[in-house]
PDB file of C-alpha atoms and ligand atoms in Angstrom:
ATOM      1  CA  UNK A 263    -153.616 130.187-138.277  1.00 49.00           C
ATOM      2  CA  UNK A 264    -149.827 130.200-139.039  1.00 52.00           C
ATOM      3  CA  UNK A 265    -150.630 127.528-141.903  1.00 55.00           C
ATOM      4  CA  UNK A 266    -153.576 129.482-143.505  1.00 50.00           C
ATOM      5  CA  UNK A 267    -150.845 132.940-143.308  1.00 51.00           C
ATOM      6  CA  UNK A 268    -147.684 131.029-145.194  1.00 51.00           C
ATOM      7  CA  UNK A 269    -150.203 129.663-147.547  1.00 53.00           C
ATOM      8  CA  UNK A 270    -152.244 132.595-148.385  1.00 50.00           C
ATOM      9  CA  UNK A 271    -151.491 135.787-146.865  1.00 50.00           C
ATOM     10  CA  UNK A 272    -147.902 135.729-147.216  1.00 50.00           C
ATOM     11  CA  UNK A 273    -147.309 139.564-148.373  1.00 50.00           C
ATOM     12  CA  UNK A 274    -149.492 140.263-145.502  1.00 52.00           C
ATOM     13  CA  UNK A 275    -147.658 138.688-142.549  1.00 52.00           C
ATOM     14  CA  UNK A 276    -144.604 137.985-143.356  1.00 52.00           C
ATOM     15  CA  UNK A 277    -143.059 138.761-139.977  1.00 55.00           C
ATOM     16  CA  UNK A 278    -139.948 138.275-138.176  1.00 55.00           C
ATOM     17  CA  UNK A 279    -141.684 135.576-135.855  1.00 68.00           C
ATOM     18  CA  UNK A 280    -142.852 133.622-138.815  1.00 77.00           C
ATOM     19  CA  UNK A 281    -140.334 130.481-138.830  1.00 89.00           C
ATOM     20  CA  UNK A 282    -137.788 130.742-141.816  1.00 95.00           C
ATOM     21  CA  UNK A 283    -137.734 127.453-143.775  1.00 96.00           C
ATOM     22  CA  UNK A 284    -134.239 128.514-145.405  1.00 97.00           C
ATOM     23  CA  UNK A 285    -132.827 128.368-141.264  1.00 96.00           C
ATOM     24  CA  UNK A 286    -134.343 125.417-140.057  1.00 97.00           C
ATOM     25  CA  UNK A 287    -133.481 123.313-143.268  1.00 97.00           C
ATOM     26  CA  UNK A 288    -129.463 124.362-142.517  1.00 97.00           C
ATOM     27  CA  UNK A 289    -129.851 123.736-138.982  1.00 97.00           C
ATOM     28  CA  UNK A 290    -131.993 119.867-138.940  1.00 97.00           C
ATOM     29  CA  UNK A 291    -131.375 119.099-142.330  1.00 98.00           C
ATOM     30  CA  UNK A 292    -128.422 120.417-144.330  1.00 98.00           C
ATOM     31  CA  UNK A 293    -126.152 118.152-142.427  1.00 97.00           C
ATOM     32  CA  UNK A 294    -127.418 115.191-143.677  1.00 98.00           C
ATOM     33  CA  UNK A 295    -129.056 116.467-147.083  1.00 98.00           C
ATOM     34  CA  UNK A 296    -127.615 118.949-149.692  1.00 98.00           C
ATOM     35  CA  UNK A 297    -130.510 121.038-152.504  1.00 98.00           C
ATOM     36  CA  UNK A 298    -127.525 120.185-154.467  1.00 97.00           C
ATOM     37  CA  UNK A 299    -128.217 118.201-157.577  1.00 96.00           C
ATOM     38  CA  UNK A 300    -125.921 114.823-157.499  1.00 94.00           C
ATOM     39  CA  UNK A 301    -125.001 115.691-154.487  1.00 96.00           C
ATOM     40  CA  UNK A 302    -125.743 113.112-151.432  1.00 97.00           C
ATOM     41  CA  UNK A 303    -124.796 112.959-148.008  1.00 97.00           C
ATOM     42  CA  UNK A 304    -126.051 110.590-145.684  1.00 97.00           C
ATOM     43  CA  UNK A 305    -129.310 111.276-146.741  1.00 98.00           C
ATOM     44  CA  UNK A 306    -130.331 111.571-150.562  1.00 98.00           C
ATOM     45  CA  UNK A 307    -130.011 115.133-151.929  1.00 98.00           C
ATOM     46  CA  UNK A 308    -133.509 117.263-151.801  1.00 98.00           C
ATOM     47  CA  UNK A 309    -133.529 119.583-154.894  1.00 97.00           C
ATOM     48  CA  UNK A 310    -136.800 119.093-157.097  1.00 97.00           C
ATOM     49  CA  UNK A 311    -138.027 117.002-154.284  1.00 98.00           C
ATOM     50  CA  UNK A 312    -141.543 118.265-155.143  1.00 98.00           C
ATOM     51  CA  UNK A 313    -143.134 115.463-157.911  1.00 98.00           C
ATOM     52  CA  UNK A 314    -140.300 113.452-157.409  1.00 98.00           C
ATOM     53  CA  UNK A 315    -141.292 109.289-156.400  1.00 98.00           C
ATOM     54  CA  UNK A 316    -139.831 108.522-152.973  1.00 98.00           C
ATOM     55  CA  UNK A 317    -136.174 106.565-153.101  1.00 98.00           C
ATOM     56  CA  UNK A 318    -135.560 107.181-156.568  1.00 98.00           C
ATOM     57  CA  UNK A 319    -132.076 109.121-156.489  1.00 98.00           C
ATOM     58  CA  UNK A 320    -129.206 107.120-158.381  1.00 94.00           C
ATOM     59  CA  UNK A 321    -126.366 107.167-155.906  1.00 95.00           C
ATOM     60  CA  UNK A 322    -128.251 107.678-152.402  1.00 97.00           C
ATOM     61  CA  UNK A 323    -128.614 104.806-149.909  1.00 96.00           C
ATOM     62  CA  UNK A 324    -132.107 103.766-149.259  1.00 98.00           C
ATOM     63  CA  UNK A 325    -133.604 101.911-146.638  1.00 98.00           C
ATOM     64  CA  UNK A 326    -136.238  98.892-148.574  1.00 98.00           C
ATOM     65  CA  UNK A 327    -139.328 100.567-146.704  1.00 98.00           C
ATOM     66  CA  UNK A 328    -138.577 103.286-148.329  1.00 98.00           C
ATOM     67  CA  UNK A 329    -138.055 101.727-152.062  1.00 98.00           C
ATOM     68  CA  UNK A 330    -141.560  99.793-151.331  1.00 98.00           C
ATOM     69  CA  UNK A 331    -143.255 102.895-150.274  1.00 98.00           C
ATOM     70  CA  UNK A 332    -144.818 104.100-153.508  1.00 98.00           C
ATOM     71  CA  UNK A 333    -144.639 107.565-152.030  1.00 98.00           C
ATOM     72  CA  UNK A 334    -144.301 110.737-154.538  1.00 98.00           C
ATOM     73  CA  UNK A 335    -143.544 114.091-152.407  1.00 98.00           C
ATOM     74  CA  UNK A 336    -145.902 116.744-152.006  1.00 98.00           C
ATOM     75  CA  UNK A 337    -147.100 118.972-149.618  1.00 98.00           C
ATOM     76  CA  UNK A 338    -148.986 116.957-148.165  1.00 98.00           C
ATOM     77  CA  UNK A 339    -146.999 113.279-147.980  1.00 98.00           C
ATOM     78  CA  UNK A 340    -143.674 115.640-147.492  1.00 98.00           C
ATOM     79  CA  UNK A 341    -146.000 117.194-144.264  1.00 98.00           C
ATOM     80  CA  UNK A 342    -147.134 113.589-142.967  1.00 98.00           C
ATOM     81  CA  UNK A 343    -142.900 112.005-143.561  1.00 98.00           C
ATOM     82  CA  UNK A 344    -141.873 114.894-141.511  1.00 98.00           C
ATOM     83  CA  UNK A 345    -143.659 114.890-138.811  1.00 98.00           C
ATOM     84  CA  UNK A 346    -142.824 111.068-137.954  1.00 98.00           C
ATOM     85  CA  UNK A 347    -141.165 109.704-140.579  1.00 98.00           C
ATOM     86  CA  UNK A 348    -141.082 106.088-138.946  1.00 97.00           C
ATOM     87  CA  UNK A 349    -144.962 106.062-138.355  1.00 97.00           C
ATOM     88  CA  UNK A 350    -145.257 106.848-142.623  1.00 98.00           C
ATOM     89  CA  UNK A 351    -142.445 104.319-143.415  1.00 98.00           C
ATOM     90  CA  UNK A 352    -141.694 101.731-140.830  1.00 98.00           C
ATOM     91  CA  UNK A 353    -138.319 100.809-141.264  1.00 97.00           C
ATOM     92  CA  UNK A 354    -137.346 103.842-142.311  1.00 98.00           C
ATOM     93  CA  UNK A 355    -133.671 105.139-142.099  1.00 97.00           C
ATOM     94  CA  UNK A 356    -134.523 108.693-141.676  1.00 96.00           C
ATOM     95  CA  UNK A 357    -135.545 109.749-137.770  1.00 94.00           C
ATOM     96  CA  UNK A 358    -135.693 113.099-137.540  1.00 96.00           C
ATOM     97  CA  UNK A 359    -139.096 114.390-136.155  1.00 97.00           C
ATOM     98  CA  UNK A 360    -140.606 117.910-137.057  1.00 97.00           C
ATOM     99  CA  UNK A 361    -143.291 117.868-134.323  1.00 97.00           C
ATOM    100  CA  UNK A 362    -143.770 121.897-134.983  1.00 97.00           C
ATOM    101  CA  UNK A 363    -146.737 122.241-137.768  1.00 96.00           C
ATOM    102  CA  UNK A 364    -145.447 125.921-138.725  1.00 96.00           C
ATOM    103  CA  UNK A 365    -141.580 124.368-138.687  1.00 97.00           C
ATOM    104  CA  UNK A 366    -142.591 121.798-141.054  1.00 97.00           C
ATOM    105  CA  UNK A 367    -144.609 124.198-143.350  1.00 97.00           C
ATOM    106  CA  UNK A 368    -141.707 126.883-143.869  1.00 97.00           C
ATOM    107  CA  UNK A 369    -139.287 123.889-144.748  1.00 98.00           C
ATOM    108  CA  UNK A 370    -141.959 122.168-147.418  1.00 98.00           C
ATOM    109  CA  UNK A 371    -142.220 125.707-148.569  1.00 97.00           C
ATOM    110  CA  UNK A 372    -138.276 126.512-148.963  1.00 97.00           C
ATOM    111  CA  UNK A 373    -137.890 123.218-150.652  1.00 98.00           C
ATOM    112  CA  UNK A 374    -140.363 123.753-153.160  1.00 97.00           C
ATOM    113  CA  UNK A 375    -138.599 126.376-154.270  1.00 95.00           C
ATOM    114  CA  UNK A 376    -135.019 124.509-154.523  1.00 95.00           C
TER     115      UNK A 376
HETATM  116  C1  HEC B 217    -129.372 112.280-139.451  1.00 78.26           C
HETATM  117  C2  HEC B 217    -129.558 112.405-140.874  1.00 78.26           C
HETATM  118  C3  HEC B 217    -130.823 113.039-141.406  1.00 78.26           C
HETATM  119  C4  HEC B 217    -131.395 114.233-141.052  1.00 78.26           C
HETATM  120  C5  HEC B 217    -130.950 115.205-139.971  1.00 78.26           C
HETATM  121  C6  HEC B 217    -132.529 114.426-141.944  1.00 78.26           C
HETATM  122  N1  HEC B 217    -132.638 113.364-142.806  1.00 78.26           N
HETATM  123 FE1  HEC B 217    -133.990 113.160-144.315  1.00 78.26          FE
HETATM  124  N2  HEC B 217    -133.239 111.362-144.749  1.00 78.26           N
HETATM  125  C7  HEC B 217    -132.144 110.762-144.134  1.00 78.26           C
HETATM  126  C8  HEC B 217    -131.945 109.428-144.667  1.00 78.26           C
HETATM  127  C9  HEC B 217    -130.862 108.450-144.261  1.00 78.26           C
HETATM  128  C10 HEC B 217    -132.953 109.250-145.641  1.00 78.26           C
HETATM  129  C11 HEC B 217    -133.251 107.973-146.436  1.00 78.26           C
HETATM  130  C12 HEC B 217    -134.323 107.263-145.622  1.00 78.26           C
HETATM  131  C13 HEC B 217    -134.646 105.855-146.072  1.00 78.26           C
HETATM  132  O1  HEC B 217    -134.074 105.388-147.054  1.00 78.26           O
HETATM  133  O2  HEC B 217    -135.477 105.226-145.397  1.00 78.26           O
HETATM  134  C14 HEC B 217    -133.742 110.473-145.670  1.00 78.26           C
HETATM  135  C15 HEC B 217    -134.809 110.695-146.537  1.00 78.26           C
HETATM  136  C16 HEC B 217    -135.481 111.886-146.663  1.00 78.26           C
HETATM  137  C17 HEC B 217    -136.479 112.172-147.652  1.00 78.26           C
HETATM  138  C18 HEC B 217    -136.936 111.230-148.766  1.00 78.26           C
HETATM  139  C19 HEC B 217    -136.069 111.527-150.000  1.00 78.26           C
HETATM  140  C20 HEC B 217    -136.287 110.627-151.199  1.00 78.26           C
HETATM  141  O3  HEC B 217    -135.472 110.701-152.142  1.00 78.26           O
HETATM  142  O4  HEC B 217    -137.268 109.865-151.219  1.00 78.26           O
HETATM  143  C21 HEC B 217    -136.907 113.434-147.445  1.00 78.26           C
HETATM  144  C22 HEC B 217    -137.947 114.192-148.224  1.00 78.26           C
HETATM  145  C23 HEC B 217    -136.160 113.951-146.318  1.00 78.26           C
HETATM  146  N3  HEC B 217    -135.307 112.987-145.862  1.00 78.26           N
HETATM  147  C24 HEC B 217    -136.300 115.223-145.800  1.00 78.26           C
HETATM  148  C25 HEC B 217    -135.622 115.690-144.683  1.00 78.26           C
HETATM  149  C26 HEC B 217    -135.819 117.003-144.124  1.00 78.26           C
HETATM  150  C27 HEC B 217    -136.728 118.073-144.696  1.00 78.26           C
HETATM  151  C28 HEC B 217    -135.025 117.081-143.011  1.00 78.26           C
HETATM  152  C29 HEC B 217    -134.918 118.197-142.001  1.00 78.26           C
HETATM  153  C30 HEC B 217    -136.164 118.585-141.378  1.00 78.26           C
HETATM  154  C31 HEC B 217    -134.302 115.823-142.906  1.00 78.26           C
HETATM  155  N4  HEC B 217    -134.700 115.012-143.936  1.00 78.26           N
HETATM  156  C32 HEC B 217    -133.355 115.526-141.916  1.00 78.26           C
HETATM  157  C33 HEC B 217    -131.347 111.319-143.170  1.00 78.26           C
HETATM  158  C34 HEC B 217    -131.609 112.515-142.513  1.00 78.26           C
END
């Protein structure tokens, strides 16, 4: 139900329980990735992430599974990495588990807009 409301009723439930992507991408992500152009950390910088083919930021340090992947971010593959990114990309260097549907929804939908 959460998914369908972000997705399509937004105007219509846009509540103070509804997770805030902008929040949880400072708190589990913005340490190790900036929205900032040029920009890397540990982890490769995320701004324009949507379209963009996996591992294919000049500059950022990937792991090879994730070079080999053949991956372009979407909703959808950005959905499945973030829930278990290891289980998408074995060998990947990124760990970080989203296990919270609605947590990983607001963040795919704050960083399409970055
Ligand atoms: C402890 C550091 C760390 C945290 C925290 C972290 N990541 Fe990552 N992330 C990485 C690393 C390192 C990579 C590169 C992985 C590889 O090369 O296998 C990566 C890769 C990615 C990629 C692929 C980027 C590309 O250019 O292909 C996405 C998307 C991503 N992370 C999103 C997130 C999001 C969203 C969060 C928060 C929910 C997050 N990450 C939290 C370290 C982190």
């Amino acid at each position: 139900m959460a998914f369908v409301c972000v997705f399509v009723f937004v105007p219509f439930c846009a509540g103070a329980d509804e997770p805030d992507g902008e929040k949880i991408f400072q708190s589990r992500c913005g340490s190790c990735h900036s929205l900032e152009n040029g920009r890397n950390k540990v982890g490769p910088h995320l701004s324009e992430i949507i379209g963009r083919r996996a591992a294919s930021i000049n500059g950022a340090t990937y792991s090879g599974a994730l070079k080999d992947s053949g991956i372009v971010w979407d909703a959808g593959t950005l959905d499945t990495f973030l829930s278990a990114p290891q289980d998408m990309v074995p060998g990947s260097r990124m760990r970080l588990k989203i296990s919270s549907p609605t947590q990983r929804t607001a963040i795919i939908s704050y960083l399409s807009n970055q």
